[in-house]
Coordinates of C-alpha atoms and ligand atoms in Angstrom, one line a residue:
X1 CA 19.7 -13.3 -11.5
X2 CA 16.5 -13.9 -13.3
X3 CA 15.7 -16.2 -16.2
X4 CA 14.4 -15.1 -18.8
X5 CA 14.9 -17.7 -21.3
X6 CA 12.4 -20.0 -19.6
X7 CA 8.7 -20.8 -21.4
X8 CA 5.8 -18.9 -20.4
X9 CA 4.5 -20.2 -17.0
X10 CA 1.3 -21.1 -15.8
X11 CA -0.5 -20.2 -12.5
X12 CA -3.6 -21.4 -11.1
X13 CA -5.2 -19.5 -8.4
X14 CA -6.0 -20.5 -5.0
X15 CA -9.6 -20.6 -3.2
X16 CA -10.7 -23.3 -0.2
X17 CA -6.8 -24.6 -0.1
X18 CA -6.9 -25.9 -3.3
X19 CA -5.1 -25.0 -6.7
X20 CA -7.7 -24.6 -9.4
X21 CA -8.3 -22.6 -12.9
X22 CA -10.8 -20.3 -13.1
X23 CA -14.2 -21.4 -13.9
X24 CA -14.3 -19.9 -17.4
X25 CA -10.9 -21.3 -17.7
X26 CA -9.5 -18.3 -19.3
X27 CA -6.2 -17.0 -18.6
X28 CA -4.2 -13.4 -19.4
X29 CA -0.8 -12.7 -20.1
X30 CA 1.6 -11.0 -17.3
X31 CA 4.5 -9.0 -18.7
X32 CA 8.0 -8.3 -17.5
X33 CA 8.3 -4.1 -17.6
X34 CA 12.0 -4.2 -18.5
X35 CA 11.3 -6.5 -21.7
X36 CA 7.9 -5.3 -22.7
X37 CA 7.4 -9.8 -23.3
X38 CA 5.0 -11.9 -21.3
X39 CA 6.5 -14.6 -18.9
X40 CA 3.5 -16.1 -17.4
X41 CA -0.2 -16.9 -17.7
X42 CA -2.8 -15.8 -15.1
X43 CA -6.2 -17.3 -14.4
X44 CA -8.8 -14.9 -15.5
X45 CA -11.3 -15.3 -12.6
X46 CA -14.6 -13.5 -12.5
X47 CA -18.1 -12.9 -10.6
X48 CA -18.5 -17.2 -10.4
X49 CA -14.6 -17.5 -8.9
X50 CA -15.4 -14.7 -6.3
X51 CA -18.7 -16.1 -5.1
X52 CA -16.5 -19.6 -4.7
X53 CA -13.8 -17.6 -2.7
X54 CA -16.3 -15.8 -0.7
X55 CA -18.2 -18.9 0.1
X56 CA -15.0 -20.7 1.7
X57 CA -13.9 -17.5 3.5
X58 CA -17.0 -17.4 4.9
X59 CA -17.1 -21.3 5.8
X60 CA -14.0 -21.0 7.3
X61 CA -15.1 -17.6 9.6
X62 CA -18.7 -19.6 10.7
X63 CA -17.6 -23.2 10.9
X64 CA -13.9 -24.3 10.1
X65 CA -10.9 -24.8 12.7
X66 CA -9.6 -21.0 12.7
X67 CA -12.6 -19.4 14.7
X68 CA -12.3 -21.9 16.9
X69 CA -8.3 -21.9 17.5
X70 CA -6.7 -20.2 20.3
X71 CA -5.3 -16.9 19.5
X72 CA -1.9 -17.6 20.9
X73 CA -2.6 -20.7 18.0
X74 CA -3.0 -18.2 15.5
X75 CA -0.2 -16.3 16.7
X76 CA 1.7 -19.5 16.3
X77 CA 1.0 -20.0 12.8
X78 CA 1.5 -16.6 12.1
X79 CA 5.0 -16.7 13.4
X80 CA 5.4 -20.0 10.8
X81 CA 4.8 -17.4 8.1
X82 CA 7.1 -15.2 9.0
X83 CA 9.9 -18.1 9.5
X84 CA 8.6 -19.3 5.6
X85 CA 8.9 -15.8 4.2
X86 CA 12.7 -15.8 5.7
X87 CA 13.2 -18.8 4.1
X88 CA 12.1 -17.7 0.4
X89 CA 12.6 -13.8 0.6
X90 CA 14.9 -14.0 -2.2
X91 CA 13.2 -15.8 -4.4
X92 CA 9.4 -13.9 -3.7
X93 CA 11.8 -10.4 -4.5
X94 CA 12.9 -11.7 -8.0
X95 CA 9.5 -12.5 -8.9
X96 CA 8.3 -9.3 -7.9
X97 CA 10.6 -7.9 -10.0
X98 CA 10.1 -9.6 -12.8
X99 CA 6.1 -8.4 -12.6
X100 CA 6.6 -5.0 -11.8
X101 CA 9.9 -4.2 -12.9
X102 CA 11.2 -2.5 -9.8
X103 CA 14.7 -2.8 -8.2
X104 CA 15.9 -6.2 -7.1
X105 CA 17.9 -4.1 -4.1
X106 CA 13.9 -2.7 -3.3
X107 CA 12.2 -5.9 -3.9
X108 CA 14.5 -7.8 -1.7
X109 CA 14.7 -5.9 1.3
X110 CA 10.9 -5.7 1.2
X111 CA 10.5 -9.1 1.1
X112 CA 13.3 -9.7 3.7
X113 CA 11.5 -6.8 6.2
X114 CA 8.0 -8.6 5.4
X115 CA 8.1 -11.3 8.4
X116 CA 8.2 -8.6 11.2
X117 CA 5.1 -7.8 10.0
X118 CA 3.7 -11.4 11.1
X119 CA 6.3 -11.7 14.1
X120 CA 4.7 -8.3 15.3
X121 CA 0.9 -9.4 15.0
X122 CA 1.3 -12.7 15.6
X123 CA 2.4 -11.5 19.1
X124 CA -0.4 -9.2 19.4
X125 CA -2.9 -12.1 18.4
X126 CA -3.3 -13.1 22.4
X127 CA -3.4 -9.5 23.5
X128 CA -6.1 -8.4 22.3
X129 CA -8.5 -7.7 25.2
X130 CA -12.0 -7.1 26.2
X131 CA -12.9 -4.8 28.9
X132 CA -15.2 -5.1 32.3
X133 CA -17.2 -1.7 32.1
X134 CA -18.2 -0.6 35.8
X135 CA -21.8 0.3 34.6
X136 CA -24.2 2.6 35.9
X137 CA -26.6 0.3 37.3
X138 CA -26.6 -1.7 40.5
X139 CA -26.3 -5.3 39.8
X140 CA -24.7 -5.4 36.9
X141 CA -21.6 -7.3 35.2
X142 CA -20.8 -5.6 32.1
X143 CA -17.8 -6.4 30.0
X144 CA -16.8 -5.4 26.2
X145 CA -15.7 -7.9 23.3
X146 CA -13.7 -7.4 20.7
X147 CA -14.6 -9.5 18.1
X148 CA -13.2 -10.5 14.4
X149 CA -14.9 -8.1 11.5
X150 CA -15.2 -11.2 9.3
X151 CA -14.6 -12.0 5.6
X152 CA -12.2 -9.7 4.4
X153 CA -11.2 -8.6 0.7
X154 CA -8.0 -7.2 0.0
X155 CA -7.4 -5.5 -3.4
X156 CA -3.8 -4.0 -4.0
X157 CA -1.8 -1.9 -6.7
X158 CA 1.0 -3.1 -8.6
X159 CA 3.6 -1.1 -6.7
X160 CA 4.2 -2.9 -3.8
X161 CA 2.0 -5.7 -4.2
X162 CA 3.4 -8.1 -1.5
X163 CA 4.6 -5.5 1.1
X164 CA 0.9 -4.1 0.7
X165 CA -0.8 -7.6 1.6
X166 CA 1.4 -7.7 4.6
X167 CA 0.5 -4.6 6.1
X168 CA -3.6 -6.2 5.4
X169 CA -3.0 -10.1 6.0
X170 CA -0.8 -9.4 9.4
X171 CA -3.7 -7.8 11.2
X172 CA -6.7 -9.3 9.8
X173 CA -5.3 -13.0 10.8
X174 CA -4.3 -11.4 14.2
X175 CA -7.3 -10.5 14.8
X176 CA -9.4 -14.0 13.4
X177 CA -10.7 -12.8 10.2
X178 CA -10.4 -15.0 7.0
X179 CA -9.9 -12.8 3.5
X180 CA -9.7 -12.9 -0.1
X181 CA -7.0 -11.2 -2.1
X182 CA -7.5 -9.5 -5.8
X183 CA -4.4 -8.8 -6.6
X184 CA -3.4 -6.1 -9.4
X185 CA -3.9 -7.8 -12.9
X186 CA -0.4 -6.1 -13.5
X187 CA 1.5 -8.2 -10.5
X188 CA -0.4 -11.1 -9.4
X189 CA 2.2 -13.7 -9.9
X190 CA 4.2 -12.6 -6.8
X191 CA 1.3 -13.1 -4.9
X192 CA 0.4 -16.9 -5.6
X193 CA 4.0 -17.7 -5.3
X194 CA 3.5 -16.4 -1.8
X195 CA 0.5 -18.3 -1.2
X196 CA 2.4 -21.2 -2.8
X197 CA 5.6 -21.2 -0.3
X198 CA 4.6 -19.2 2.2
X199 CA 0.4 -19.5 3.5
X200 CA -0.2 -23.4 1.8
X201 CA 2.6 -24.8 3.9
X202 CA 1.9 -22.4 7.2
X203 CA -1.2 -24.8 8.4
X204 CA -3.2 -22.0 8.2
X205 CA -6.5 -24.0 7.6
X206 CA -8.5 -24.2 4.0
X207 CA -10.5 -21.4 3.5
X208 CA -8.4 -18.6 5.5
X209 CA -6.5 -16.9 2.7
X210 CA -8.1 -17.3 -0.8
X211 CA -7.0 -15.4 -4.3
X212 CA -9.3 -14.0 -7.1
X213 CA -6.9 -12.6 -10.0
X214 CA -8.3 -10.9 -12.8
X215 CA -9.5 -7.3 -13.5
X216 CA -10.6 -4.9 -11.5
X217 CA -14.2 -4.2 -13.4
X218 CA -14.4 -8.2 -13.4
X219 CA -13.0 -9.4 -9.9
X220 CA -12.7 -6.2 -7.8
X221 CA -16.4 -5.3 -8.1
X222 CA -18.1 -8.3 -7.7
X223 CA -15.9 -8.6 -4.7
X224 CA -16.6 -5.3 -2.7
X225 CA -20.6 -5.4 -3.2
X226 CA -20.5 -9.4 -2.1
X227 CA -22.6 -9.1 0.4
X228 CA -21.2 -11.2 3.2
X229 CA -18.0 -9.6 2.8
X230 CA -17.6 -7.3 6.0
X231 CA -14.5 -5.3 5.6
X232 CA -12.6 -4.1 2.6
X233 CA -9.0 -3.1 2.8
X234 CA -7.6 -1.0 -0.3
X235 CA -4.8 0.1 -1.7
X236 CA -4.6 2.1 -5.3
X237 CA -5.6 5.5 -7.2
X238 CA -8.0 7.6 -5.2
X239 CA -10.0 7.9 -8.4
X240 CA -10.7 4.1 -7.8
X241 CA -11.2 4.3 -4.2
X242 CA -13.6 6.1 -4.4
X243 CA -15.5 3.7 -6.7
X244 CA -14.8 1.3 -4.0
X245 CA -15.8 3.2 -1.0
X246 CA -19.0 4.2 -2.7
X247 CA -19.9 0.1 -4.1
X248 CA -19.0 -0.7 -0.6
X249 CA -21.2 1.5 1.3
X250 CA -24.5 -0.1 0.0
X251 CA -23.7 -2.8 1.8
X252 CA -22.3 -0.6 4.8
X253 CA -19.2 -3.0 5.1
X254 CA -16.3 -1.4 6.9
X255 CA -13.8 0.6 4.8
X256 CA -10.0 1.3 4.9
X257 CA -8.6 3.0 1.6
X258 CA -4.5 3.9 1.0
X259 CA -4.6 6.2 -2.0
X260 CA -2.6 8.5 -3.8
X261 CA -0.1 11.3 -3.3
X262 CA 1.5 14.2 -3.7
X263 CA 3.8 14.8 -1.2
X264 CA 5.8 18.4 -0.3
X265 CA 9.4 17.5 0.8
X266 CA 10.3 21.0 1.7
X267 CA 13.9 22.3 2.4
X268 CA 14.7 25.0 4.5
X269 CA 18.2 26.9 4.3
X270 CA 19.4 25.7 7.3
X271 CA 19.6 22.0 6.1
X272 CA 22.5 19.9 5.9
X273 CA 22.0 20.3 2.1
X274 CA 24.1 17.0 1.3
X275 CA 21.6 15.0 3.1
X276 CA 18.6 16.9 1.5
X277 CA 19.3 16.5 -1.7
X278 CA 19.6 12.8 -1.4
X279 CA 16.5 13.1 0.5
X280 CA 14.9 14.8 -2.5
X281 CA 16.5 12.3 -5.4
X282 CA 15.3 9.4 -3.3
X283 CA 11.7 10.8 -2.4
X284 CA 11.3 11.2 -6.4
X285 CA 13.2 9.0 -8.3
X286 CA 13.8 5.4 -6.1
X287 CA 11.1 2.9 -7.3
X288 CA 11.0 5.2 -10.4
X289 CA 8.9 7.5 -9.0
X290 CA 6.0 4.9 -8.6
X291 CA 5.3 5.2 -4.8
X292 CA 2.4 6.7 -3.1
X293 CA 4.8 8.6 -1.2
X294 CA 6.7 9.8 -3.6
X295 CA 8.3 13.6 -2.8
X296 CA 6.9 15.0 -5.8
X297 CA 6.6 18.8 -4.8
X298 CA 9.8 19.7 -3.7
X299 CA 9.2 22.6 -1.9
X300 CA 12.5 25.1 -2.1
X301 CA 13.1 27.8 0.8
X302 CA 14.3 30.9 -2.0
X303 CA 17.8 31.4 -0.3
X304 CA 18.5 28.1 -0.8
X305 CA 17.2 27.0 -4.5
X306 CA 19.9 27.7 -7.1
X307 CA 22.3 26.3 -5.2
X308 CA 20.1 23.0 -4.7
X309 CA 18.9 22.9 -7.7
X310 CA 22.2 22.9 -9.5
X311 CA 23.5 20.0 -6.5
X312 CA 20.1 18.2 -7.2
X313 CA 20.4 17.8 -11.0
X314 CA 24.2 17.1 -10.6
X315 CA 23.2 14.1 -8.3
X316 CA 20.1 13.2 -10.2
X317 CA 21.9 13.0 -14.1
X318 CA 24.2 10.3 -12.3
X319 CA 21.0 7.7 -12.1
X320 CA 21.8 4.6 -13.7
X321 CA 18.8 2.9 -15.9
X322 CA 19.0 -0.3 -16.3
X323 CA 17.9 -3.9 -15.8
X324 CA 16.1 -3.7 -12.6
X325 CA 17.3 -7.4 -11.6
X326 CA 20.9 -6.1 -11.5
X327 CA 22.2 -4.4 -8.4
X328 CA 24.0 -1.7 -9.8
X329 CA 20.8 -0.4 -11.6
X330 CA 19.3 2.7 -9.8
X331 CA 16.4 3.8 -11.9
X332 CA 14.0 1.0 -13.7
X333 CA 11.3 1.0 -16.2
X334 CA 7.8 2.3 -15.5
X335 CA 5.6 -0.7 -14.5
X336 CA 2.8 -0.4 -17.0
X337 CA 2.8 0.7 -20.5
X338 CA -1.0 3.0 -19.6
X339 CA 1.5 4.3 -16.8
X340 CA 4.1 5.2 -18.9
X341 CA 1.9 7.2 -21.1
X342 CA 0.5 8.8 -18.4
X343 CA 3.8 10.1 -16.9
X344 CA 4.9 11.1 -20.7
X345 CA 1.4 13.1 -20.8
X346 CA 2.2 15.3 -17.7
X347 CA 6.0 15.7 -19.0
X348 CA 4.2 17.4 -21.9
X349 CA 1.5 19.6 -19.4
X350 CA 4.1 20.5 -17.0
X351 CA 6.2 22.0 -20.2
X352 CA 2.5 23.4 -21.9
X353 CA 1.9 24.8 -18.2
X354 CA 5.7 26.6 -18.7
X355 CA 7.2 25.4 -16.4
X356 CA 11.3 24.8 -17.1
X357 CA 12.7 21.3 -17.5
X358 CA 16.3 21.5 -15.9
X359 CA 16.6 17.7 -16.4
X360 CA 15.5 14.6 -18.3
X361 CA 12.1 15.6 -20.0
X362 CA 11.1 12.3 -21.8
X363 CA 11.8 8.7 -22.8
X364 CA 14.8 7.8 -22.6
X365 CA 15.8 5.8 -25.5
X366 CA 16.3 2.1 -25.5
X367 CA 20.2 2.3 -25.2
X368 CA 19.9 4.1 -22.1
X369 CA 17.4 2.4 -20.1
X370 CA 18.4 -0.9 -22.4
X371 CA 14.7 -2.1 -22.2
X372 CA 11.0 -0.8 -22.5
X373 CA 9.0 1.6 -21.1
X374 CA 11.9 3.7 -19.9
X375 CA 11.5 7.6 -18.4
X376 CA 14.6 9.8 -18.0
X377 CA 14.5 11.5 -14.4
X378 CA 12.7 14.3 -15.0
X379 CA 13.1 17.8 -12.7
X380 CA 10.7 21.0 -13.6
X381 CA 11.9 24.4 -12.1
X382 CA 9.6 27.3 -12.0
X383 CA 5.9 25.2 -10.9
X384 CA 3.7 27.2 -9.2
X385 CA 1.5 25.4 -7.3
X386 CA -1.4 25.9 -9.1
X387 CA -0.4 24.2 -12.1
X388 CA -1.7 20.5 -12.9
X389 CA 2.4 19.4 -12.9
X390 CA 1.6 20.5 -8.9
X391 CA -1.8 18.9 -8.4
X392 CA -2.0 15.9 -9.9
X393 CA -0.4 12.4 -9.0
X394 CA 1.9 11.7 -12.0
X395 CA 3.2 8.4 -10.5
X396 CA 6.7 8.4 -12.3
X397 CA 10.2 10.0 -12.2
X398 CA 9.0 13.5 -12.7
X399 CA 9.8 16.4 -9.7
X400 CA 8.0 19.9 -9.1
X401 CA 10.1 22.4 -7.7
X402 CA 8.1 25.2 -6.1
X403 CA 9.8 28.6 -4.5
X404 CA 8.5 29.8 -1.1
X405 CA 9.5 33.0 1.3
X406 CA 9.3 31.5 4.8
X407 CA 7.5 28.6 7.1
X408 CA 4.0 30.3 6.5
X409 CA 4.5 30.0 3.2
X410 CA 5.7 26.5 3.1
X411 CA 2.6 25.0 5.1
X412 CA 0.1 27.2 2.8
X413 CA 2.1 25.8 -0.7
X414 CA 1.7 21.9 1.2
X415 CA -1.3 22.0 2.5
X416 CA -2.6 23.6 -0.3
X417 CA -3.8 20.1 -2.1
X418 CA -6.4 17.4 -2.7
X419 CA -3.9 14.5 -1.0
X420 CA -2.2 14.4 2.0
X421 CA -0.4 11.2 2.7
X422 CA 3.5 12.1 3.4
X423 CA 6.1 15.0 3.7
X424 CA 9.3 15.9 4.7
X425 CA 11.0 18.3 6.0
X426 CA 14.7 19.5 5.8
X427 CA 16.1 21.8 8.8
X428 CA 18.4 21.9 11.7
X429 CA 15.7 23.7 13.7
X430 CA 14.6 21.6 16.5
X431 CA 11.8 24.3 16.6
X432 CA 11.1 24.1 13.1
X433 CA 10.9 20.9 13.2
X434 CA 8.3 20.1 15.5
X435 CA 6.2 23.4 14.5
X436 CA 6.5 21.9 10.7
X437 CA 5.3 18.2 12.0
X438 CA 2.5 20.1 13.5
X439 CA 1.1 22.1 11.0
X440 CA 1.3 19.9 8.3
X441 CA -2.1 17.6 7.1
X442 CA -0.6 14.6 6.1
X443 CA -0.4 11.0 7.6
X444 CA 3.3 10.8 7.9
X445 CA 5.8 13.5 8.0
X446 CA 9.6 12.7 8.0
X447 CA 11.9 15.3 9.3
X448 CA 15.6 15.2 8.1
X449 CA 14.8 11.3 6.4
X450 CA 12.4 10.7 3.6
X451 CA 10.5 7.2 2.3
X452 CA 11.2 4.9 6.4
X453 CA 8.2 2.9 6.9
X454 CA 7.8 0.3 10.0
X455 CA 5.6 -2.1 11.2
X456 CA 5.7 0.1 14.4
X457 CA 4.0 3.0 12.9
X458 CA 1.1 3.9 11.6
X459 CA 0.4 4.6 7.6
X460 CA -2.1 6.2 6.0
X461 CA -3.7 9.6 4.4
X462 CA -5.0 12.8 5.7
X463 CA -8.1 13.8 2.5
X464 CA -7.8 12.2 -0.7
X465 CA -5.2 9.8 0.4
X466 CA -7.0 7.4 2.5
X467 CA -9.5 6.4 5.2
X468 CA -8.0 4.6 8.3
X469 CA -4.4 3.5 9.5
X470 CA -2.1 0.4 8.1
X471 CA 1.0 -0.6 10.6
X472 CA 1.1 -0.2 14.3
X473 CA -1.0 -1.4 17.5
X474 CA -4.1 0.7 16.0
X475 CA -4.0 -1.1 12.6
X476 CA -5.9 -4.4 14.6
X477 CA -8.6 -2.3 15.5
X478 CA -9.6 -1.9 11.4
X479 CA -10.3 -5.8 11.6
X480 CA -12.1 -5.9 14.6
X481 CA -15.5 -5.1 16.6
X482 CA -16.9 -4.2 19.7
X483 CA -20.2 -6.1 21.3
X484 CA -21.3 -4.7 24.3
X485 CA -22.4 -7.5 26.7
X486 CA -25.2 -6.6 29.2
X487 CA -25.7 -9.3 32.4
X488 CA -28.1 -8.5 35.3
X489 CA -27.4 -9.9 38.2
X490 CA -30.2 -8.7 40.6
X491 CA -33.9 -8.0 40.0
X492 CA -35.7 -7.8 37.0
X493 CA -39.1 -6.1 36.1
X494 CA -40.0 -3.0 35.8
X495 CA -42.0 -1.0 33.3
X496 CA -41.5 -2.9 30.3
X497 CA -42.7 0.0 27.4
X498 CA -39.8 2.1 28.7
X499 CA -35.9 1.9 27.9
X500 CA -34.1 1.0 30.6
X501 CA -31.9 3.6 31.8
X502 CA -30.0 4.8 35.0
X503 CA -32.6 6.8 36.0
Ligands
NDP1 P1 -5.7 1.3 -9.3 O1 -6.5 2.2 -8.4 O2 -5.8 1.4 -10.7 O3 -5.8 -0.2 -8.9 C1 -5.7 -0.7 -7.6 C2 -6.4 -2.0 -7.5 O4 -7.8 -1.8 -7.7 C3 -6.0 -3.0 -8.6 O5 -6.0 -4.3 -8.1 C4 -7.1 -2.9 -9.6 O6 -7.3 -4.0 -10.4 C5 -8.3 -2.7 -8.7 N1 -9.5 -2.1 -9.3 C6 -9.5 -1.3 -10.4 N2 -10.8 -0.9 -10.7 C7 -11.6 -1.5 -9.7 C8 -13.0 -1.4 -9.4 N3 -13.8 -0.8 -10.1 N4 -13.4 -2.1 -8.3 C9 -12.5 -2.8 -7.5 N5 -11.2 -2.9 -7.8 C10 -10.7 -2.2 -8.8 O7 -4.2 1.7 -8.8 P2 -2.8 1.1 -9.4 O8 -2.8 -0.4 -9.4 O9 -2.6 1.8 -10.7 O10 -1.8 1.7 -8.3 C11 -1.3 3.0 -8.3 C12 -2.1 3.8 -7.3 O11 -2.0 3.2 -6.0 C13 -1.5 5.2 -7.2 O12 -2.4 6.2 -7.2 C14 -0.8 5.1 -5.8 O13 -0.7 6.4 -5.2 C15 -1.7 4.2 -5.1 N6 -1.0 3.6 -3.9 C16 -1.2 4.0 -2.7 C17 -0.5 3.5 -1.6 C18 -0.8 3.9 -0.2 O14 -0.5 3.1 0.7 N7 -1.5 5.0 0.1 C19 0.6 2.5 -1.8 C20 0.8 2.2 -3.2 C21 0.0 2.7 -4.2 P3 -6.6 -4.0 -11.9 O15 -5.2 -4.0 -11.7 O16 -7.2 -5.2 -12.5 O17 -7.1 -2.7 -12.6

């Protein structure tokens, strides 16, 4: 159960293993979504902090203890952090709901599933192998290296915000880099609270894992053109990705960007409807909607949809708002008051655009949700999928139902978009199935399940959702690089104006 009685509360942030303000010594409020009040004070950090936190991530990549460790070390420590999340999983869930306002019963397992995540890489730490190359020249001894990338910055969204540092701080300690982390200015208590319990007590060394919190304009930037940072990892909007992938290209560092969404889950008529329209009210309306794979288009085979739709909006109407620290709550408030607005903005385009609201269609007043910032779970029949209610990431309880004939026209309708992150599919066709996982461009597609994600498998977007992979053996290779290493063993000379070559 969460306090909130208690005063406001005070976080410093974290850079070279110590605890320390930030340098202009300002601070900004954090708010709890379901009360609309702040419960704690942030350190405002800016250009000054991120030099600072760059400076001992770098130290500790060049010169400190962890280059220098063994990686079955590392994969010691790492397995530390996992045994430390364990121990405070409950607590790191409350406090993530208390900053972004989603479900305890969410929160919680995240936090819970979070040390496989180190227990996975930490194994891989020590398996990461080189390779002898049997050149094409007599003589030689040639071998590969796979190297750490280096200083790392991390910036995440407010959705996930500790799940989404895992699936960046597993791999990128695997693999030897050091990072710093800019959290959302929305959710960045969860995050030092972490650092607190979790990294200052794993003997990770000074310098490995440092924090900058503050705003994106402020923090973020200064952070992505620094130029000995090497890699950035990313996770938020695509409009803001691509800021970030175009700052970070002047300084050519490596880029990985999770973005948006705007996922089909398409049923077919010979579903096990039960099962997809749970599949449909949890791609839309768990985590109120605010997931980047959220099931947004729900894509309606014709001979199925008024039966579905009157099953779906009979499920859906049953969501219980509420305080999203009690377990019995199923729908929380929106994160963000600019979020809110936003999703209240596209309520009103989908209904300028015509389309029909068959449920919710609003805010839903303070005695239903009982706190702020509340939307009712919203369903729009009739969306074609032109219309913006189709196209655009809304990032809230609000679903698109689109009409189509026949498989053709399901993978033109979901295809037919900017994003392509996730989407599901709904059939008892084994055939189907696998023709649907083929044809679709998106990074994940779920057939007959909606919204899994594992430390075993890969993440990431197809277009406007993202560059590179999160989760699974191939996420490692996003933190390291290759150096080719050359030795001759017989004679040398030669003409020396001339590349060498085999011939
Ligand atoms: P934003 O893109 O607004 O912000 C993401 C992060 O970027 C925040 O830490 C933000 O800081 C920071 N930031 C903002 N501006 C800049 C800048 N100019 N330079 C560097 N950093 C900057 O996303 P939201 O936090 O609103 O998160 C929601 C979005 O995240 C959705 O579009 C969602 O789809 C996407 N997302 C994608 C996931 C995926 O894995 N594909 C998973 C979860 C979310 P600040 O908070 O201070 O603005």
């Amino acid at each position: 159960m969460l306090d909130r009685t208690a005063k406001l509360k005070t976080y410093q942030t974290y850079i070279d293993g110590r605890w320390i303000d930030a340098t202009s010594g300002k601070t900004f409020e954090t708010c709890d979504p379901y009360t609309g009040q702040p419960w704690a004070l942030i350190p405002e950090c800016d250009k000054v902090d991120v030099d600072q936190a760059v400076d001992a991530a770098s130290r500790a990549f060049e010169r400190g203890p962890w280059p220098k460790m063994t990686p079955s070390a590392r994969g010691k420590i790492m397995r530390r952090i996992a045994q430390l999340i364990e121990q405070h999983a409950e607590h790191l869930g409350q406090v993530e709901v208390r900053d972004n306002g989603k479900l305890i019963s969410e929160m919680v397992a995240q936090t819970k599933y979070m040390p496989e995540w180190f227990y996975y890489y930490g194994g891989l730490a020590d398996k990461i192998q080189g390779t002898v190359v049997a050149v094409d020249r007599p003589n030689h001894f040639n071998y590969i290296l796979r190297e750490p990338v280096g200083v790392c910055a991390f910036i995440t969204p407010w959705n996930s915000p500790l799940m989404l540092t895992t699936w960046k701080l597993a791999p990128a300690l695997a693999a030897g880099c050091t990072v710093v982390i800019k959290p959302s200015e929305y959710t960045s208590a969860s995050l030092l609270e972490f650092v607190k319990l979790v990294i200052a007590e794993s003997g990770l060394p000074p310098g490995v894992v440092n924090v900058v919190t503050g705003y994106g304009a402020l923090v973020g930037e200064p952070l992505v053109t620094h130029p000995r940072v090497a890699k950035v990892a990313f996770t938020g909007g695509s409009t803001t990705g691509a800021r970030v992938n175009e700052l970070a290209a002047k300084t050519f560092k490596k880029v990985s960007l999770e973005l948006g969404g705007k996922s089909p889950n398409i049923v077919f008529d010979d579903c096990i409807v039960d099962d997809a329209v749970s599949g449909a009210v949890s791609g839309i309306f768990a985590a109120t909607g605010q997931t980047c794979i959220a099931g947004s288009r729900l894509l309606l085979q014709e001979t199925i949809h008024d039966r579905f739709v009157e099953k779906l909006v009979d499920m859906a109407k049953t969501a219980k708002l509420g305080d999203p620290a009690l377990a019995e709550t199923q729908v929380g408030p929106v994160t963000t008051p600019p979020q809110y607005q936003k999703i209240l903005s596209y309520i009103d385009i989908a209904k300028s655009e015509g389309a029909k609201c068959v449920l919710g269609g609003g805010a839903a007043p303070q005695e239903e949700g009982g706190g702020q910032y509340f939307v009712k779970p919203t369903i729009f029949t009739g969306v074609t999928n032109k219309m913006r209610i189709a196209q655009e990431e809304v990032f809230g309880p609000v679903l698109s139902v689109i009409k189509f004939k026949d498989e053709d026209e399901a993978i033109e309708i979901a295809n037919d978009i900017a994003y392509g992150l996730g989407a599901g599919v709904w059939t008892q066709s084994l055939k189907r199935a696998h023709t649907m996982a083929g044809r679709i461009k998106a990074g994940t597609v779920w057939i007959n399940t909606y919204r899994a994600v594992s430390f075993l498998m890969p993440f990431g977007g197809y277009k406007a959702s993202g560059l590179g992979r999160e989760n699974g053996v191939e996420a490692i290779d996003g933190y390291l690089q290759s150096k080719s290493v050359w030795i001759n063993n017989g004679p040398g000379g030669g003409n020396p104006f001339i590349m060498k070559t085999a011939s």
